[in-house]
Amino acid sequence: MVVKLNARAFDHAKKLVKERHVVLDDRDEWSEHRPSAEEENRYLEQHGFAAYRKWYLGEDDEQNEENKGRYKFPYGDFERVHRCGVLAAESRAGQYKHTDIEAAVAHVHGMLEELS
């Protein structure tokens, strides 16, 4: 598996933070705030993969572009950036040594901290 930074998602996350479309929640809330598989499927049906991929900071090159399994490191709820999602992505990216993703997520984390 080759997971690389999804630059479009990184740009989308930064834009959302600048526009203050954020939830400054606590680290442990991601399990409650993360979109469910049903919510992901509904979003995909309504918006397609071009919009869906903007919510995932990592992409697995070995997966088809129209496969949910290609997209890794979610950071929001398809409307807003969640601090808890950013923190979860930052931790997992570091754990799996995806340094480009970890650096991007750390940047978004810093932007969120400036708002709080």
Short mmCIF file of N, CA and C in Angstrom, two decimals:
data_model
loop_
_atom_site.label_atom_id
_atom_site.label_comp_id
_atom_site.label_asym_id
_atom_site.label_seq_id
_atom_site.Cartn_x
_atom_site.Cartn_y
_atom_site.Cartn_z
N MET A 1 0.85 -1.18 0.00
CA MET A 1 0.00 0.00 0.00
C MET A 1 0.90 1.24 0.00
N VAL A 2 0.64 2.12 -0.95
CA VAL A 2 1.38 3.38 -1.05
C VAL A 2 0.39 4.51 -0.80
N VAL A 3 0.44 5.07 0.39
CA VAL A 3 -0.47 6.16 0.73
C VAL A 3 0.30 7.47 0.63
N LYS A 4 -0.24 8.38 -0.16
CA LYS A 4 0.41 9.68 -0.36
C LYS A 4 -0.56 10.80 0.02
N LEU A 5 -0.01 11.98 0.18
CA LEU A 5 -0.82 13.15 0.50
C LEU A 5 -1.76 13.47 -0.66
N ASN A 6 -3.01 13.73 -0.31
CA ASN A 6 -4.01 14.19 -1.26
C ASN A 6 -3.99 15.73 -1.19
N ALA A 7 -3.28 16.35 -2.13
CA ALA A 7 -3.09 17.81 -2.10
C ALA A 7 -4.41 18.55 -2.22
N ARG A 8 -5.36 18.01 -2.99
CA ARG A 8 -6.66 18.69 -3.10
C ARG A 8 -7.38 18.73 -1.76
N ALA A 9 -7.29 17.64 -1.01
CA ALA A 9 -7.92 17.61 0.32
C ALA A 9 -7.23 18.56 1.27
N PHE A 10 -5.90 18.64 1.19
CA PHE A 10 -5.14 19.56 2.04
C PHE A 10 -5.56 21.00 1.76
N ASP A 11 -5.65 21.36 0.48
CA ASP A 11 -6.10 22.71 0.11
C ASP A 11 -7.53 22.97 0.59
N HIS A 12 -8.39 21.96 0.45
CA HIS A 12 -9.79 22.09 0.87
C HIS A 12 -9.87 22.32 2.39
N ALA A 13 -9.09 21.55 3.15
CA ALA A 13 -9.10 21.70 4.60
C ALA A 13 -8.63 23.09 5.01
N LYS A 14 -7.56 23.57 4.39
CA LYS A 14 -7.05 24.91 4.72
C LYS A 14 -8.09 25.98 4.40
N LYS A 15 -8.76 25.84 3.27
CA LYS A 15 -9.79 26.81 2.87
C LYS A 15 -10.94 26.81 3.89
N LEU A 16 -11.37 25.62 4.30
CA LEU A 16 -12.46 25.53 5.27
C LEU A 16 -12.08 26.17 6.60
N VAL A 17 -10.85 25.96 7.04
CA VAL A 17 -10.40 26.55 8.31
C VAL A 17 -10.36 28.07 8.18
N LYS A 18 -9.83 28.56 7.07
CA LYS A 18 -9.78 30.02 6.86
C LYS A 18 -11.17 30.63 6.89
N GLU A 19 -12.14 29.89 6.37
CA GLU A 19 -13.53 30.36 6.34
C GLU A 19 -14.27 30.04 7.64
N ARG A 20 -13.57 29.44 8.59
CA ARG A 20 -14.10 29.10 9.90
C ARG A 20 -15.23 28.07 9.86
N HIS A 21 -15.15 27.16 8.92
CA HIS A 21 -16.08 26.03 8.88
C HIS A 21 -15.44 24.90 9.67
N VAL A 22 -15.43 25.08 10.99
CA VAL A 22 -14.71 24.17 11.87
C VAL A 22 -15.53 23.83 13.11
N VAL A 23 -15.16 22.72 13.73
CA VAL A 23 -15.67 22.34 15.04
C VAL A 23 -14.44 22.15 15.92
N LEU A 24 -14.32 22.98 16.94
CA LEU A 24 -13.16 22.91 17.84
C LEU A 24 -13.49 21.97 19.00
N ASP A 25 -13.58 20.70 18.67
CA ASP A 25 -13.97 19.69 19.64
C ASP A 25 -12.75 19.05 20.28
N ASP A 26 -13.00 18.10 21.20
CA ASP A 26 -11.94 17.45 21.94
C ASP A 26 -11.43 16.21 21.22
N ARG A 27 -10.19 15.86 21.51
CA ARG A 27 -9.49 14.75 20.86
C ARG A 27 -10.33 13.47 20.79
N ASP A 28 -10.98 13.12 21.86
CA ASP A 28 -11.66 11.82 21.96
C ASP A 28 -13.04 11.78 21.31
N GLU A 29 -13.46 12.84 20.66
CA GLU A 29 -14.82 12.88 20.11
C GLU A 29 -14.93 12.37 18.68
N TRP A 30 -13.83 12.02 18.03
CA TRP A 30 -13.86 11.64 16.63
C TRP A 30 -14.72 10.40 16.39
N SER A 31 -14.72 9.45 17.30
CA SER A 31 -15.54 8.24 17.09
C SER A 31 -17.02 8.59 17.01
N GLU A 32 -17.43 9.66 17.68
CA GLU A 32 -18.83 10.10 17.62
C GLU A 32 -19.09 11.03 16.43
N HIS A 33 -18.09 11.83 16.05
CA HIS A 33 -18.28 12.85 15.02
C HIS A 33 -17.95 12.38 13.62
N ARG A 34 -17.15 11.32 13.50
CA ARG A 34 -16.76 10.82 12.20
C ARG A 34 -18.00 10.31 11.46
N PRO A 35 -18.10 10.62 10.15
CA PRO A 35 -19.24 10.13 9.39
C PRO A 35 -19.30 8.60 9.39
N SER A 36 -20.49 8.07 9.53
CA SER A 36 -20.69 6.62 9.47
C SER A 36 -20.58 6.16 8.02
N ALA A 37 -20.50 4.86 7.82
CA ALA A 37 -20.46 4.30 6.47
C ALA A 37 -21.72 4.71 5.69
N GLU A 38 -22.85 4.73 6.37
CA GLU A 38 -24.11 5.15 5.73
C GLU A 38 -24.03 6.62 5.28
N GLU A 39 -23.49 7.48 6.15
CA GLU A 39 -23.34 8.90 5.79
C GLU A 39 -22.36 9.08 4.64
N GLU A 40 -21.28 8.30 4.65
CA GLU A 40 -20.32 8.34 3.53
C GLU A 40 -21.00 7.95 2.22
N ASN A 41 -21.76 6.87 2.25
CA ASN A 41 -22.45 6.40 1.04
C ASN A 41 -23.46 7.41 0.53
N ARG A 42 -24.20 8.02 1.44
CA ARG A 42 -25.18 9.04 1.06
C ARG A 42 -24.48 10.24 0.42
N TYR A 43 -23.36 10.67 1.02
CA TYR A 43 -22.59 11.79 0.46
C TYR A 43 -22.08 11.43 -0.93
N LEU A 44 -21.58 10.22 -1.08
CA LEU A 44 -21.09 9.77 -2.40
C LEU A 44 -22.20 9.78 -3.44
N GLU A 45 -23.36 9.28 -3.09
CA GLU A 45 -24.49 9.25 -4.02
C GLU A 45 -24.88 10.66 -4.45
N GLN A 46 -24.85 11.60 -3.52
CA GLN A 46 -25.28 12.97 -3.81
C GLN A 46 -24.21 13.80 -4.51
N HIS A 47 -22.93 13.54 -4.21
CA HIS A 47 -21.86 14.44 -4.67
C HIS A 47 -20.79 13.79 -5.54
N GLY A 48 -20.67 12.47 -5.49
CA GLY A 48 -19.67 11.76 -6.30
C GLY A 48 -18.29 11.75 -5.67
N PHE A 49 -17.40 11.01 -6.31
CA PHE A 49 -16.05 10.83 -5.77
C PHE A 49 -15.20 12.10 -5.82
N ALA A 50 -15.44 12.98 -6.77
CA ALA A 50 -14.64 14.21 -6.85
C ALA A 50 -14.80 15.04 -5.58
N ALA A 51 -16.01 15.11 -5.04
CA ALA A 51 -16.25 15.84 -3.79
C ALA A 51 -15.82 15.01 -2.59
N TYR A 52 -16.10 13.72 -2.63
CA TYR A 52 -15.77 12.82 -1.51
C TYR A 52 -14.29 12.84 -1.19
N ARG A 53 -13.44 12.77 -2.20
CA ARG A 53 -11.99 12.67 -1.98
C ARG A 53 -11.40 13.90 -1.32
N LYS A 54 -12.11 15.02 -1.36
CA LYS A 54 -11.61 16.25 -0.73
C LYS A 54 -11.62 16.17 0.79
N TRP A 55 -12.26 15.15 1.34
CA TRP A 55 -12.38 15.02 2.80
C TRP A 55 -11.41 14.01 3.38
N TYR A 56 -10.45 13.55 2.56
CA TYR A 56 -9.48 12.54 2.99
C TYR A 56 -8.07 12.99 2.61
N LEU A 57 -7.20 13.14 3.61
CA LEU A 57 -5.87 13.69 3.37
C LEU A 57 -4.89 12.69 2.79
N GLY A 58 -5.25 11.42 2.74
CA GLY A 58 -4.38 10.41 2.15
C GLY A 58 -5.08 9.63 1.06
N GLU A 59 -4.28 9.16 0.09
CA GLU A 59 -4.80 8.32 -0.99
C GLU A 59 -3.89 7.12 -1.18
N ASP A 60 -4.49 5.96 -1.31
CA ASP A 60 -3.77 4.72 -1.59
C ASP A 60 -3.72 4.54 -3.11
N ASP A 61 -2.55 4.75 -3.69
CA ASP A 61 -2.37 4.68 -5.15
C ASP A 61 -2.76 3.34 -5.76
N GLU A 62 -2.74 2.31 -4.96
CA GLU A 62 -3.01 0.98 -5.48
C GLU A 62 -4.51 0.69 -5.61
N GLN A 63 -5.34 1.56 -5.09
CA GLN A 63 -6.80 1.38 -5.16
C GLN A 63 -7.37 2.23 -6.29
N ASN A 64 -8.46 1.77 -6.87
CA ASN A 64 -9.18 2.50 -7.91
C ASN A 64 -9.69 3.83 -7.36
N GLU A 65 -9.70 4.87 -8.20
CA GLU A 65 -10.15 6.20 -7.76
C GLU A 65 -11.60 6.22 -7.33
N GLU A 66 -12.40 5.28 -7.78
CA GLU A 66 -13.81 5.24 -7.40
C GLU A 66 -14.07 4.08 -6.44
N ASN A 67 -13.17 3.96 -5.47
CA ASN A 67 -13.27 2.96 -4.41
C ASN A 67 -13.04 3.68 -3.09
N LYS A 68 -13.99 3.57 -2.17
CA LYS A 68 -13.85 4.25 -0.88
C LYS A 68 -12.56 3.85 -0.16
N GLY A 69 -12.08 2.64 -0.38
CA GLY A 69 -10.87 2.17 0.28
C GLY A 69 -9.61 2.91 -0.13
N ARG A 70 -9.67 3.66 -1.21
CA ARG A 70 -8.52 4.44 -1.67
C ARG A 70 -8.24 5.61 -0.72
N TYR A 71 -9.27 6.13 -0.07
CA TYR A 71 -9.18 7.38 0.67
C TYR A 71 -8.98 7.14 2.16
N LYS A 72 -7.93 7.75 2.72
CA LYS A 72 -7.52 7.55 4.10
C LYS A 72 -7.41 8.90 4.81
N PHE A 73 -7.39 8.87 6.10
CA PHE A 73 -7.17 10.05 6.94
C PHE A 73 -8.26 11.12 6.78
N PRO A 74 -9.50 10.76 7.12
CA PRO A 74 -10.59 11.75 7.09
C PRO A 74 -10.37 12.81 8.17
N TYR A 75 -10.91 14.00 7.92
CA TYR A 75 -10.70 15.10 8.87
C TYR A 75 -11.97 15.89 9.17
N GLY A 76 -13.08 15.52 8.58
CA GLY A 76 -14.30 16.29 8.80
C GLY A 76 -15.55 15.49 8.55
N ASP A 77 -16.68 16.19 8.59
CA ASP A 77 -17.99 15.56 8.48
C ASP A 77 -18.71 15.89 7.17
N PHE A 78 -17.97 16.26 6.14
CA PHE A 78 -18.48 16.65 4.83
C PHE A 78 -19.09 18.05 4.82
N GLU A 79 -18.93 18.76 5.95
CA GLU A 79 -19.35 20.16 6.03
C GLU A 79 -18.29 21.01 6.71
N ARG A 80 -17.70 20.45 7.77
CA ARG A 80 -16.75 21.21 8.58
C ARG A 80 -15.54 20.35 8.93
N VAL A 81 -14.43 21.04 9.19
CA VAL A 81 -13.23 20.39 9.71
C VAL A 81 -13.43 20.18 11.20
N HIS A 82 -13.17 18.98 11.66
CA HIS A 82 -13.27 18.68 13.10
C HIS A 82 -11.87 18.58 13.68
N ARG A 83 -11.64 19.32 14.74
CA ARG A 83 -10.35 19.26 15.42
C ARG A 83 -10.02 17.82 15.82
N CYS A 84 -11.01 17.09 16.31
CA CYS A 84 -10.78 15.71 16.73
C CYS A 84 -10.37 14.82 15.55
N GLY A 85 -10.92 15.08 14.37
CA GLY A 85 -10.54 14.33 13.17
C GLY A 85 -9.13 14.65 12.74
N VAL A 86 -8.76 15.91 12.83
CA VAL A 86 -7.41 16.35 12.48
C VAL A 86 -6.40 15.70 13.44
N LEU A 87 -6.71 15.69 14.73
CA LEU A 87 -5.81 15.09 15.71
C LEU A 87 -5.68 13.59 15.49
N ALA A 88 -6.78 12.92 15.16
CA ALA A 88 -6.73 11.48 14.89
C ALA A 88 -5.88 11.20 13.64
N ALA A 89 -6.06 12.01 12.60
CA ALA A 89 -5.28 11.83 11.37
C ALA A 89 -3.80 12.09 11.62
N GLU A 90 -3.51 13.11 12.41
CA GLU A 90 -2.12 13.45 12.71
C GLU A 90 -1.44 12.28 13.45
N SER A 91 -2.14 11.73 14.42
CA SER A 91 -1.59 10.62 15.19
C SER A 91 -1.36 9.39 14.32
N ARG A 92 -2.35 9.03 13.50
CA ARG A 92 -2.23 7.84 12.66
C ARG A 92 -1.16 8.01 11.59
N ALA A 93 -1.07 9.20 11.00
CA ALA A 93 -0.05 9.45 9.98
C ALA A 93 1.35 9.29 10.58
N GLY A 94 1.54 9.77 11.80
CA GLY A 94 2.82 9.62 12.48
C GLY A 94 3.11 8.16 12.81
N GLN A 95 2.08 7.47 13.25
CA GLN A 95 2.22 6.06 13.62
C GLN A 95 2.66 5.22 12.42
N TYR A 96 2.12 5.51 11.23
CA TYR A 96 2.42 4.73 10.03
C TYR A 96 3.51 5.36 9.17
N LYS A 97 4.15 6.40 9.70
CA LYS A 97 5.30 7.04 9.04
C LYS A 97 4.96 7.65 7.67
N HIS A 98 3.77 8.21 7.55
CA HIS A 98 3.38 8.95 6.35
C HIS A 98 3.74 10.41 6.61
N THR A 99 5.01 10.75 6.45
CA THR A 99 5.52 12.05 6.89
C THR A 99 4.91 13.22 6.14
N ASP A 100 4.61 13.04 4.84
CA ASP A 100 4.00 14.14 4.09
C ASP A 100 2.59 14.43 4.60
N ILE A 101 1.85 13.39 4.91
CA ILE A 101 0.50 13.56 5.45
C ILE A 101 0.57 14.13 6.86
N GLU A 102 1.49 13.62 7.65
CA GLU A 102 1.65 14.10 9.02
C GLU A 102 1.97 15.60 9.04
N ALA A 103 2.84 16.04 8.14
CA ALA A 103 3.19 17.47 8.07
C ALA A 103 2.00 18.32 7.66
N ALA A 104 1.23 17.83 6.68
CA ALA A 104 0.05 18.58 6.23
C ALA A 104 -0.99 18.68 7.35
N VAL A 105 -1.22 17.57 8.04
CA VAL A 105 -2.21 17.57 9.12
C VAL A 105 -1.73 18.47 10.26
N ALA A 106 -0.44 18.46 10.55
CA ALA A 106 0.10 19.33 11.60
C ALA A 106 -0.13 20.80 11.23
N HIS A 107 -0.03 21.11 9.94
CA HIS A 107 -0.28 22.48 9.49
C HIS A 107 -1.75 22.87 9.76
N VAL A 108 -2.67 21.99 9.38
CA VAL A 108 -4.10 22.25 9.62
C VAL A 108 -4.37 22.35 11.13
N HIS A 109 -3.74 21.49 11.91
CA HIS A 109 -3.87 21.53 13.36
C HIS A 109 -3.43 22.90 13.89
N GLY A 110 -2.31 23.39 13.40
CA GLY A 110 -1.83 24.72 13.81
C GLY A 110 -2.82 25.82 13.47
N MET A 111 -3.41 25.72 12.29
CA MET A 111 -4.41 26.72 11.88
C MET A 111 -5.61 26.68 12.84
N LEU A 112 -6.02 25.49 13.23
CA LEU A 112 -7.14 25.37 14.17
C LEU A 112 -6.79 25.94 15.53
N GLU A 113 -5.58 25.70 15.98
CA GLU A 113 -5.15 26.23 17.28
C GLU A 113 -5.16 27.75 17.29
N GLU A 114 -4.84 28.35 16.15
CA GLU A 114 -4.87 29.82 16.07
C GLU A 114 -6.29 30.37 16.24
N LEU A 115 -7.29 29.56 15.90
CA LEU A 115 -8.69 30.00 16.04
C LEU A 115 -9.18 29.90 17.49
N SER A 116 -8.57 29.00 18.26
CA SER A 116 -9.09 28.78 19.62
C SER A 116 -8.45 29.68 20.65
#
